[in-house]
């Protein structure tokens, strides 16, 4: 706990984590980051490419560090504000009420007094029997299975905690807001991603892309409307109407294709790209699993 503020509505705890724990969690979650790849010919650097994406590892952390990344990154340029929030939230959500191999603690005894359920008692006999075949003794089995629930989930379900949420960094939030409200500047999609995360950034990237693309049919429609006015035509007898329809049809096809390419670029550069639905559905379920 970093801070503790007592208000009229309750107690607000500020929680953070050390850089070492955040890096360990990034490796555990297979966080994808751009890596600097240097190709050498003797003592001469031939090429330096920073567009190669790799899963972060503590052992090779130096390959992921970048200086002068801006206000939205830490001093070493490893993690953005949104990365740190996601990793700290992942750390919190991975904490069980009871650690592996521990059967009781001060916290569990307190939950027992409050009659709060914190153990997963819904496992079937089939799972129990199949698990027992993997271990040579009852003691090994008990030490290998953690049946306690996640602490954050227990606290929220039982309304002991109202909300677990990141707090804003005022000067970064104000910087993005000033850029967004400026009509003459483009939406800072990368800054939004670094501060708010990929989901919010994808929305603004889509809106910026869609707005820019609407310029083409909008200008053409305005020209046709003016020509129709001076010629005294209606939409039914104007000779330009069919050509406008053909243009909008081709524009729609090109718009979708171009957005798919732009979306893939963002997804790759932000580390959210996966080639198949199978990967998106299953590979992130158990990041600690290593196949034989």
PDB file of C-alpha atoms in Angstrom:
ATOM      1  CA  UNK A   1       0.000   0.000   0.000  1.00  0.00           C
ATOM      2  CA  UNK A   2       1.468   3.302  -1.110  1.00  0.00           C
ATOM      3  CA  UNK A   3      -1.109   5.744   0.296  1.00  0.00           C
ATOM      4  CA  UNK A   4      -4.157   5.646   2.567  1.00  0.00           C
ATOM      5  CA  UNK A   5      -6.768   8.405   2.554  1.00  0.00           C
ATOM      6  CA  UNK A   6      -9.752   8.349   4.916  1.00  0.00           C
ATOM      7  CA  UNK A   7     -12.787  10.180   3.510  1.00  0.00           C
ATOM      8  CA  UNK A   8     -16.439  10.518   4.479  1.00  0.00           C
ATOM      9  CA  UNK A   9     -17.333   7.738   2.033  1.00  0.00           C
ATOM     10  CA  UNK A  10     -14.691   5.308   3.250  1.00  0.00           C
ATOM     11  CA  UNK A  11     -10.988   4.546   2.952  1.00  0.00           C
ATOM     12  CA  UNK A  12      -9.097   4.902  -0.315  1.00  0.00           C
ATOM     13  CA  UNK A  13      -5.917   2.854  -0.690  1.00  0.00           C
ATOM     14  CA  UNK A  14      -3.296   3.665  -3.289  1.00  0.00           C
ATOM     15  CA  UNK A  15      -1.417   0.566  -4.441  1.00  0.00           C
ATOM     16  CA  UNK A  16       1.560   0.204  -6.741  1.00  0.00           C
ATOM     17  CA  UNK A  17       4.305  -2.330  -7.358  1.00  0.00           C
ATOM     18  CA  UNK A  18       8.063  -2.386  -7.736  1.00  0.00           C
ATOM     19  CA  UNK A  19       9.736  -2.309 -11.128  1.00  0.00           C
ATOM     20  CA  UNK A  20      11.061  -5.837 -10.596  1.00  0.00           C
ATOM     21  CA  UNK A  21       7.590  -7.245  -9.938  1.00  0.00           C
ATOM     22  CA  UNK A  22       6.136  -5.428 -12.939  1.00  0.00           C
ATOM     23  CA  UNK A  23       8.834  -6.823 -15.221  1.00  0.00           C
ATOM     24  CA  UNK A  24       8.294 -10.328 -13.845  1.00  0.00           C
ATOM     25  CA  UNK A  25       4.556 -10.029 -14.472  1.00  0.00           C
ATOM     26  CA  UNK A  26       5.198  -8.753 -18.007  1.00  0.00           C
ATOM     27  CA  UNK A  27       7.226 -11.883 -18.715  1.00  0.00           C
ATOM     28  CA  UNK A  28       4.564 -14.063 -17.102  1.00  0.00           C
ATOM     29  CA  UNK A  29       1.801 -12.477 -19.221  1.00  0.00           C
ATOM     30  CA  UNK A  30       3.867 -12.678 -22.417  1.00  0.00           C
ATOM     31  CA  UNK A  31       3.556  -8.925 -22.952  1.00  0.00           C
ATOM     32  CA  UNK A  32       4.553  -8.137 -26.537  1.00  0.00           C
ATOM     33  CA  UNK A  33       6.878  -5.156 -26.974  1.00  0.00           C
ATOM     34  CA  UNK A  34       9.022  -3.788 -29.826  1.00  0.00           C
ATOM     35  CA  UNK A  35      12.609  -4.974 -29.657  1.00  0.00           C
ATOM     36  CA  UNK A  36      15.699  -3.320 -31.130  1.00  0.00           C
ATOM     37  CA  UNK A  37      17.485  -5.663 -33.520  1.00  0.00           C
ATOM     38  CA  UNK A  38      20.983  -4.618 -34.542  1.00  0.00           C
ATOM     39  CA  UNK A  39      22.760  -6.235 -37.476  1.00  0.00           C
ATOM     40  CA  UNK A  40      26.520  -5.857 -37.535  1.00  0.00           C
ATOM     41  CA  UNK A  41      29.161  -6.425 -40.183  1.00  0.00           C
ATOM     42  CA  UNK A  42      32.380  -6.487 -38.222  1.00  0.00           C
ATOM     43  CA  UNK A  43      32.477  -3.343 -36.116  1.00  0.00           C
ATOM     44  CA  UNK A  44      29.986  -1.511 -38.304  1.00  0.00           C
ATOM     45  CA  UNK A  45      26.245  -1.355 -37.604  1.00  0.00           C
ATOM     46  CA  UNK A  46      24.457  -2.166 -40.831  1.00  0.00           C
ATOM     47  CA  UNK A  47      20.831  -1.998 -39.725  1.00  0.00           C
ATOM     48  CA  UNK A  48      18.833  -1.184 -36.618  1.00  0.00           C
ATOM     49  CA  UNK A  49      15.190  -2.214 -36.727  1.00  0.00           C
ATOM     50  CA  UNK A  50      12.751  -1.374 -33.918  1.00  0.00           C
ATOM     51  CA  UNK A  51       9.652  -2.821 -35.583  1.00  0.00           C
ATOM     52  CA  UNK A  52      10.234  -6.434 -34.543  1.00  0.00           C
ATOM     53  CA  UNK A  53       7.776  -7.521 -31.858  1.00  0.00           C
ATOM     54  CA  UNK A  54       8.763 -10.049 -29.198  1.00  0.00           C
ATOM     55  CA  UNK A  55       7.442 -11.233 -25.837  1.00  0.00           C
ATOM     56  CA  UNK A  56       9.139  -9.369 -23.021  1.00  0.00           C
ATOM     57  CA  UNK A  57      11.702 -11.281 -20.947  1.00  0.00           C
ATOM     58  CA  UNK A  58      13.584 -10.046 -17.924  1.00  0.00           C
ATOM     59  CA  UNK A  59      16.763 -11.697 -19.166  1.00  0.00           C
ATOM     60  CA  UNK A  60      16.729  -9.623 -22.369  1.00  0.00           C
ATOM     61  CA  UNK A  61      15.254  -6.467 -20.874  1.00  0.00           C
ATOM     62  CA  UNK A  62      18.044  -4.296 -22.302  1.00  0.00           C
ATOM     63  CA  UNK A  63      16.804  -5.054 -25.813  1.00  0.00           C
ATOM     64  CA  UNK A  64      13.415  -3.556 -24.930  1.00  0.00           C
ATOM     65  CA  UNK A  65      14.623  -0.375 -23.234  1.00  0.00           C
ATOM     66  CA  UNK A  66      14.356   2.854 -25.221  1.00  0.00           C
ATOM     67  CA  UNK A  67      15.357   6.292 -24.102  1.00  0.00           C
ATOM     68  CA  UNK A  68      13.351   9.487 -24.701  1.00  0.00           C
ATOM     69  CA  UNK A  69      10.036   7.674 -25.166  1.00  0.00           C
ATOM     70  CA  UNK A  70       8.124  10.653 -23.830  1.00  0.00           C
ATOM     71  CA  UNK A  71       6.034  11.461 -20.789  1.00  0.00           C
ATOM     72  CA  UNK A  72       3.828   8.377 -21.127  1.00  0.00           C
ATOM     73  CA  UNK A  73       6.675   5.896 -20.476  1.00  0.00           C
ATOM     74  CA  UNK A  74       8.824   5.173 -17.467  1.00  0.00           C
ATOM     75  CA  UNK A  75      12.412   6.393 -17.200  1.00  0.00           C
ATOM     76  CA  UNK A  76      13.867   3.380 -19.007  1.00  0.00           C
ATOM     77  CA  UNK A  77      11.267   3.438 -21.762  1.00  0.00           C
ATOM     78  CA  UNK A  78      10.080  -0.086 -20.967  1.00  0.00           C
ATOM     79  CA  UNK A  79       6.406   0.294 -20.137  1.00  0.00           C
ATOM     80  CA  UNK A  80       3.812   2.926 -20.927  1.00  0.00           C
ATOM     81  CA  UNK A  81       1.267   4.126 -18.381  1.00  0.00           C
ATOM     82  CA  UNK A  82      -1.355   1.738 -19.774  1.00  0.00           C
ATOM     83  CA  UNK A  83       1.147  -1.157 -19.664  1.00  0.00           C
ATOM     84  CA  UNK A  84       1.913  -0.523 -16.005  1.00  0.00           C
ATOM     85  CA  UNK A  85      -1.775  -0.289 -15.088  1.00  0.00           C
ATOM     86  CA  UNK A  86      -2.524  -3.546 -16.898  1.00  0.00           C
ATOM     87  CA  UNK A  87       0.397  -5.368 -15.254  1.00  0.00           C
ATOM     88  CA  UNK A  88      -0.388  -4.112 -11.738  1.00  0.00           C
ATOM     89  CA  UNK A  89      -4.025  -5.079 -12.233  1.00  0.00           C
ATOM     90  CA  UNK A  90      -2.869  -8.512 -13.397  1.00  0.00           C
ATOM     91  CA  UNK A  91      -0.722  -8.857 -10.273  1.00  0.00           C
ATOM     92  CA  UNK A  92      -3.680  -7.986  -8.050  1.00  0.00           C
ATOM     93  CA  UNK A  93      -5.945 -10.453  -9.841  1.00  0.00           C
ATOM     94  CA  UNK A  94      -3.416 -13.266  -9.441  1.00  0.00           C
ATOM     95  CA  UNK A  95      -3.277 -13.058  -5.633  1.00  0.00           C
ATOM     96  CA  UNK A  96      -5.153 -15.888  -3.901  1.00  0.00           C
ATOM     97  CA  UNK A  97      -6.583 -15.642  -0.421  1.00  0.00           C
ATOM     98  CA  UNK A  98      -4.286 -18.516   0.546  1.00  0.00           C
ATOM     99  CA  UNK A  99      -0.914 -19.083  -1.062  1.00  0.00           C
ATOM    100  CA  UNK A 100      -0.059 -22.450  -2.556  1.00  0.00           C
ATOM    101  CA  UNK A 101       0.451 -25.039   0.189  1.00  0.00           C
ATOM    102  CA  UNK A 102      -0.902 -22.745   2.945  1.00  0.00           C
ATOM    103  CA  UNK A 103      -4.076 -23.958   4.633  1.00  0.00           C
ATOM    104  CA  UNK A 104      -4.806 -21.052   6.941  1.00  0.00           C
ATOM    105  CA  UNK A 105      -3.780 -17.472   7.613  1.00  0.00           C
ATOM    106  CA  UNK A 106      -4.907 -14.431   9.572  1.00  0.00           C
ATOM    107  CA  UNK A 107      -6.910 -13.294   6.556  1.00  0.00           C
ATOM    108  CA  UNK A 108      -8.634 -16.654   6.049  1.00  0.00           C
ATOM    109  CA  UNK A 109      -9.494 -16.871   9.731  1.00  0.00           C
ATOM    110  CA  UNK A 110     -11.002 -13.397   9.526  1.00  0.00           C
ATOM    111  CA  UNK A 111     -13.060 -14.476   6.515  1.00  0.00           C
ATOM    112  CA  UNK A 112     -14.193 -17.527   8.488  1.00  0.00           C
ATOM    113  CA  UNK A 113     -15.404 -15.284  11.313  1.00  0.00           C
ATOM    114  CA  UNK A 114     -17.297 -13.140   8.794  1.00  0.00           C
ATOM    115  CA  UNK A 115     -18.678 -16.287   7.111  1.00  0.00           C
ATOM    116  CA  UNK A 116     -17.234 -15.254   3.758  1.00  0.00           C
ATOM    117  CA  UNK A 117     -16.620 -17.986   1.211  1.00  0.00           C
ATOM    118  CA  UNK A 118     -13.069 -17.908  -0.118  1.00  0.00           C
ATOM    119  CA  UNK A 119     -12.511 -21.501  -1.268  1.00  0.00           C
ATOM    120  CA  UNK A 120     -13.542 -23.121  -4.534  1.00  0.00           C
ATOM    121  CA  UNK A 121     -15.674 -26.052  -3.379  1.00  0.00           C
ATOM    122  CA  UNK A 122     -17.371 -26.728  -6.709  1.00  0.00           C
ATOM    123  CA  UNK A 123     -14.844 -29.139  -8.211  1.00  0.00           C
ATOM    124  CA  UNK A 124     -16.344 -32.419  -9.286  1.00  0.00           C
ATOM    125  CA  UNK A 125     -15.214 -35.869  -8.125  1.00  0.00           C
ATOM    126  CA  UNK A 126     -13.949 -36.568 -11.636  1.00  0.00           C
ATOM    127  CA  UNK A 127     -11.474 -33.709 -11.417  1.00  0.00           C
ATOM    128  CA  UNK A 128     -10.397 -34.802  -7.978  1.00  0.00           C
ATOM    129  CA  UNK A 129      -9.809 -38.399  -9.132  1.00  0.00           C
ATOM    130  CA  UNK A 130      -7.971 -37.380 -12.283  1.00  0.00           C
ATOM    131  CA  UNK A 131      -5.742 -35.064 -10.285  1.00  0.00           C
ATOM    132  CA  UNK A 132      -4.952 -37.695  -7.698  1.00  0.00           C
ATOM    133  CA  UNK A 133      -3.530 -39.948 -10.414  1.00  0.00           C
ATOM    134  CA  UNK A 134      -0.856 -37.367 -11.149  1.00  0.00           C
ATOM    135  CA  UNK A 135       0.589 -37.313  -7.640  1.00  0.00           C
ATOM    136  CA  UNK A 136       2.174 -40.058  -5.600  1.00  0.00           C
ATOM    137  CA  UNK A 137       0.853 -38.919  -2.245  1.00  0.00           C
ATOM    138  CA  UNK A 138      -2.018 -36.989  -0.728  1.00  0.00           C
ATOM    139  CA  UNK A 139       0.401 -34.374   0.579  1.00  0.00           C
ATOM    140  CA  UNK A 140       1.812 -33.677  -2.893  1.00  0.00           C
ATOM    141  CA  UNK A 141      -1.706 -33.336  -4.245  1.00  0.00           C
ATOM    142  CA  UNK A 142      -2.742 -30.831  -1.589  1.00  0.00           C
ATOM    143  CA  UNK A 143       0.407 -28.768  -2.122  1.00  0.00           C
ATOM    144  CA  UNK A 144      -0.061 -28.715  -5.889  1.00  0.00           C
ATOM    145  CA  UNK A 145      -3.631 -27.425  -5.993  1.00  0.00           C
ATOM    146  CA  UNK A 146      -4.686 -23.999  -4.744  1.00  0.00           C
ATOM    147  CA  UNK A 147      -8.408 -24.141  -4.039  1.00  0.00           C
ATOM    148  CA  UNK A 148      -8.703 -20.622  -2.611  1.00  0.00           C
ATOM    149  CA  UNK A 149     -10.353 -17.908  -4.686  1.00  0.00           C
ATOM    150  CA  UNK A 150      -8.699 -14.722  -5.887  1.00  0.00           C
ATOM    151  CA  UNK A 151      -8.577 -12.059  -3.206  1.00  0.00           C
ATOM    152  CA  UNK A 152      -9.858  -9.178  -5.359  1.00  0.00           C
ATOM    153  CA  UNK A 153     -12.839 -11.223  -6.475  1.00  0.00           C
ATOM    154  CA  UNK A 154     -13.713 -12.165  -2.881  1.00  0.00           C
ATOM    155  CA  UNK A 155     -13.475  -8.546  -1.727  1.00  0.00           C
ATOM    156  CA  UNK A 156     -15.651  -7.214  -4.564  1.00  0.00           C
ATOM    157  CA  UNK A 157     -18.287  -9.969  -4.434  1.00  0.00           C
ATOM    158  CA  UNK A 158     -18.752  -9.465  -0.701  1.00  0.00           C
ATOM    159  CA  UNK A 159     -18.769  -5.657  -1.113  1.00  0.00           C
ATOM    160  CA  UNK A 160     -15.743  -5.179   1.102  1.00  0.00           C
ATOM    161  CA  UNK A 161     -14.224  -3.151  -1.717  1.00  0.00           C
ATOM    162  CA  UNK A 162     -16.373  -0.867  -3.856  1.00  0.00           C
ATOM    163  CA  UNK A 163     -14.051  -0.453  -6.823  1.00  0.00           C
ATOM    164  CA  UNK A 164     -10.565  -1.315  -8.029  1.00  0.00           C
ATOM    165  CA  UNK A 165      -9.557   1.228 -10.643  1.00  0.00           C
ATOM    166  CA  UNK A 166      -6.481   3.122 -11.850  1.00  0.00           C
ATOM    167  CA  UNK A 167      -6.192   6.798 -11.026  1.00  0.00           C
ATOM    168  CA  UNK A 168      -5.438   9.528 -13.532  1.00  0.00           C
ATOM    169  CA  UNK A 169      -2.120  11.298 -13.896  1.00  0.00           C
ATOM    170  CA  UNK A 170      -3.419  14.884 -14.197  1.00  0.00           C
ATOM    171  CA  UNK A 171      -0.748  16.432 -16.432  1.00  0.00           C
ATOM    172  CA  UNK A 172      -0.821  13.511 -18.911  1.00  0.00           C
ATOM    173  CA  UNK A 173      -4.607  13.552 -19.045  1.00  0.00           C
ATOM    174  CA  UNK A 174      -4.583  17.314 -19.623  1.00  0.00           C
ATOM    175  CA  UNK A 175      -1.972  16.969 -22.368  1.00  0.00           C
ATOM    176  CA  UNK A 176      -4.119  14.500 -24.326  1.00  0.00           C
ATOM    177  CA  UNK A 177      -7.270  16.579 -23.794  1.00  0.00           C
ATOM    178  CA  UNK A 178      -5.599  19.722 -25.150  1.00  0.00           C
ATOM    179  CA  UNK A 179      -4.482  17.845 -28.260  1.00  0.00           C
ATOM    180  CA  UNK A 180      -7.892  16.274 -28.878  1.00  0.00           C
ATOM    181  CA  UNK A 181      -9.868  19.510 -28.542  1.00  0.00           C
ATOM    182  CA  UNK A 182      -7.559  21.328 -30.977  1.00  0.00           C
ATOM    183  CA  UNK A 183      -9.412  21.215 -34.303  1.00  0.00           C
ATOM    184  CA  UNK A 184      -6.273  21.794 -36.387  1.00  0.00           C
ATOM    185  CA  UNK A 185      -4.332  18.868 -34.912  1.00  0.00           C
ATOM    186  CA  UNK A 186      -4.829  15.187 -35.606  1.00  0.00           C
ATOM    187  CA  UNK A 187      -5.996  12.927 -32.811  1.00  0.00           C
ATOM    188  CA  UNK A 188      -2.912  11.670 -30.882  1.00  0.00           C
ATOM    189  CA  UNK A 189      -3.730   7.992 -31.242  1.00  0.00           C
ATOM    190  CA  UNK A 190      -0.351   6.773 -29.974  1.00  0.00           C
ATOM    191  CA  UNK A 191      -0.513   8.956 -26.854  1.00  0.00           C
ATOM    192  CA  UNK A 192      -4.053   7.733 -26.180  1.00  0.00           C
ATOM    193  CA  UNK A 193      -2.856   4.148 -26.494  1.00  0.00           C
ATOM    194  CA  UNK A 194       0.083   4.764 -24.127  1.00  0.00           C
ATOM    195  CA  UNK A 195      -2.194   6.329 -21.505  1.00  0.00           C
ATOM    196  CA  UNK A 196      -5.637   4.729 -21.857  1.00  0.00           C
ATOM    197  CA  UNK A 197      -4.770   1.433 -23.550  1.00  0.00           C
ATOM    198  CA  UNK A 198      -5.422  -0.252 -26.867  1.00  0.00           C
ATOM    199  CA  UNK A 199      -9.221  -0.514 -26.687  1.00  0.00           C
ATOM    200  CA  UNK A 200      -9.724   3.233 -26.299  1.00  0.00           C
ATOM    201  CA  UNK A 201      -7.006   3.995 -28.853  1.00  0.00           C
ATOM    202  CA  UNK A 202      -8.610   1.715 -31.453  1.00  0.00           C
ATOM    203  CA  UNK A 203     -11.851   3.684 -31.125  1.00  0.00           C
ATOM    204  CA  UNK A 204     -10.128   7.015 -31.760  1.00  0.00           C
ATOM    205  CA  UNK A 205      -8.036   5.527 -34.562  1.00  0.00           C
ATOM    206  CA  UNK A 206     -11.228   4.298 -36.221  1.00  0.00           C
ATOM    207  CA  UNK A 207     -12.982   7.645 -35.847  1.00  0.00           C
ATOM    208  CA  UNK A 208     -10.005   9.524 -37.264  1.00  0.00           C
ATOM    209  CA  UNK A 209      -9.700   7.124 -40.192  1.00  0.00           C
ATOM    210  CA  UNK A 210     -13.452   7.180 -40.892  1.00  0.00           C
ATOM    211  CA  UNK A 211     -13.622  10.974 -40.744  1.00  0.00           C
ATOM    212  CA  UNK A 212     -10.700  11.373 -43.141  1.00  0.00           C
ATOM    213  CA  UNK A 213     -12.187   8.900 -45.603  1.00  0.00           C
ATOM    214  CA  UNK A 214     -15.583  10.653 -45.596  1.00  0.00           C
ATOM    215  CA  UNK A 215     -13.894  13.651 -47.174  1.00  0.00           C
ATOM    216  CA  UNK A 216     -13.863  11.992 -50.627  1.00  0.00           C
ATOM    217  CA  UNK A 217     -17.569  11.148 -51.020  1.00  0.00           C
ATOM    218  CA  UNK A 218     -18.472  14.358 -49.193  1.00  0.00           C
ATOM    219  CA  UNK A 219     -16.620  16.609 -51.643  1.00  0.00           C
ATOM    220  CA  UNK A 220     -17.982  14.711 -54.655  1.00  0.00           C
ATOM    221  CA  UNK A 221     -21.544  14.883 -53.326  1.00  0.00           C
ATOM    222  CA  UNK A 222     -21.187  18.640 -52.787  1.00  0.00           C
ATOM    223  CA  UNK A 223     -19.980  19.139 -56.373  1.00  0.00           C
ATOM    224  CA  UNK A 224     -22.848  17.074 -57.782  1.00  0.00           C
ATOM    225  CA  UNK A 225     -25.329  18.957 -55.606  1.00  0.00           C
ATOM    226  CA  UNK A 226     -24.114  22.318 -56.917  1.00  0.00           C
ATOM    227  CA  UNK A 227     -24.145  21.070 -60.539  1.00  0.00           C
ATOM    228  CA  UNK A 228     -27.670  19.731 -60.070  1.00  0.00           C
ATOM    229  CA  UNK A 229     -28.815  23.067 -58.673  1.00  0.00           C
ATOM    230  CA  UNK A 230     -27.490  25.132 -61.589  1.00  0.00           C
ATOM    231  CA  UNK A 231     -28.782  22.678 -64.182  1.00  0.00           C
ATOM    232  CA  UNK A 232     -32.217  22.486 -62.563  1.00  0.00           C
ATOM    233  CA  UNK A 233     -32.060  18.697 -62.312  1.00  0.00           C
ATOM    234  CA  UNK A 234     -33.571  16.481 -59.648  1.00  0.00           C
ATOM    235  CA  UNK A 235     -32.032  13.394 -58.102  1.00  0.00           C
ATOM    236  CA  UNK A 236     -34.162  11.265 -60.463  1.00  0.00           C
ATOM    237  CA  UNK A 237     -33.129  12.811 -63.779  1.00  0.00           C
ATOM    238  CA  UNK A 238     -29.573  13.950 -62.985  1.00  0.00           C
ATOM    239  CA  UNK A 239     -27.066  12.185 -65.232  1.00  0.00           C
ATOM    240  CA  UNK A 240     -24.361  12.344 -62.541  1.00  0.00           C
ATOM    241  CA  UNK A 241     -26.330  10.333 -59.924  1.00  0.00           C
ATOM    242  CA  UNK A 242     -25.409   6.852 -61.296  1.00  0.00           C
ATOM    243  CA  UNK A 243     -21.728   7.804 -61.401  1.00  0.00           C
ATOM    244  CA  UNK A 244     -21.930   8.977 -57.816  1.00  0.00           C
ATOM    245  CA  UNK A 245     -23.460   5.629 -56.834  1.00  0.00           C
ATOM    246  CA  UNK A 246     -20.664   3.711 -58.584  1.00  0.00           C
ATOM    247  CA  UNK A 247     -18.071   5.905 -56.867  1.00  0.00           C
ATOM    248  CA  UNK A 248     -19.585   5.308 -53.411  1.00  0.00           C
ATOM    249  CA  UNK A 249     -19.629   1.544 -54.084  1.00  0.00           C
ATOM    250  CA  UNK A 250     -15.921   1.514 -55.002  1.00  0.00           C
ATOM    251  CA  UNK A 251     -15.160   3.890 -52.127  1.00  0.00           C
ATOM    252  CA  UNK A 252     -16.813   1.519 -49.658  1.00  0.00           C
ATOM    253  CA  UNK A 253     -14.759  -1.459 -50.857  1.00  0.00           C
ATOM    254  CA  UNK A 254     -11.492   0.472 -50.723  1.00  0.00           C
ATOM    255  CA  UNK A 255     -12.418   1.970 -47.342  1.00  0.00           C
ATOM    256  CA  UNK A 256     -12.918  -1.446 -45.725  1.00  0.00           C
ATOM    257  CA  UNK A 257      -9.752  -2.895 -47.238  1.00  0.00           C
ATOM    258  CA  UNK A 258      -7.653   0.091 -46.251  1.00  0.00           C
ATOM    259  CA  UNK A 259      -9.012   0.019 -42.696  1.00  0.00           C
ATOM    260  CA  UNK A 260      -8.163  -3.676 -42.382  1.00  0.00           C
ATOM    261  CA  UNK A 261      -4.573  -2.861 -43.308  1.00  0.00           C
ATOM    262  CA  UNK A 262      -4.463   0.105 -40.929  1.00  0.00           C
ATOM    263  CA  UNK A 263      -5.987  -1.984 -38.147  1.00  0.00           C
ATOM    264  CA  UNK A 264      -3.364  -4.681 -38.680  1.00  0.00           C
ATOM    265  CA  UNK A 265      -0.598  -2.075 -38.467  1.00  0.00           C
ATOM    266  CA  UNK A 266      -1.913  -0.783 -35.141  1.00  0.00           C
ATOM    267  CA  UNK A 267      -2.449  -4.287 -33.793  1.00  0.00           C
ATOM    268  CA  UNK A 268       1.093  -5.330 -34.681  1.00  0.00           C
ATOM    269  CA  UNK A 269       2.783  -2.196 -33.348  1.00  0.00           C
ATOM    270  CA  UNK A 270       0.742  -2.374 -30.114  1.00  0.00           C
ATOM    271  CA  UNK A 271       1.344  -6.071 -29.546  1.00  0.00           C
ATOM    272  CA  UNK A 272      -2.322  -7.099 -29.827  1.00  0.00           C
ATOM    273  CA  UNK A 273      -2.037  -8.925 -33.144  1.00  0.00           C
ATOM    274  CA  UNK A 274      -2.807 -12.640 -33.405  1.00  0.00           C
ATOM    275  CA  UNK A 275      -3.201 -14.439 -36.674  1.00  0.00           C
ATOM    276  CA  UNK A 276      -6.075 -16.775 -35.808  1.00  0.00           C
ATOM    277  CA  UNK A 277      -9.148 -16.847 -33.621  1.00  0.00           C
ATOM    278  CA  UNK A 278      -7.746 -19.946 -31.928  1.00  0.00           C
ATOM    279  CA  UNK A 279      -4.781 -17.963 -30.654  1.00  0.00           C
ATOM    280  CA  UNK A 280      -6.977 -15.115 -29.421  1.00  0.00           C
ATOM    281  CA  UNK A 281      -9.273 -17.529 -27.603  1.00  0.00           C
ATOM    282  CA  UNK A 282      -6.914 -20.037 -26.034  1.00  0.00           C
ATOM    283  CA  UNK A 283      -3.313 -18.833 -25.909  1.00  0.00           C
ATOM    284  CA  UNK A 284      -3.889 -16.120 -23.271  1.00  0.00           C
ATOM    285  CA  UNK A 285      -5.926 -18.324 -20.914  1.00  0.00           C
ATOM    286  CA  UNK A 286      -2.912 -19.884 -19.184  1.00  0.00           C
ATOM    287  CA  UNK A 287       0.199 -17.833 -20.023  1.00  0.00           C
ATOM    288  CA  UNK A 288       2.276 -19.868 -17.553  1.00  0.00           C
ATOM    289  CA  UNK A 289       1.650 -23.115 -19.493  1.00  0.00           C
ATOM    290  CA  UNK A 290       4.630 -24.463 -21.405  1.00  0.00           C
ATOM    291  CA  UNK A 291       4.093 -27.367 -23.816  1.00  0.00           C
ATOM    292  CA  UNK A 292       6.409 -30.376 -23.850  1.00  0.00           C
TER     293      UNK A 292
END
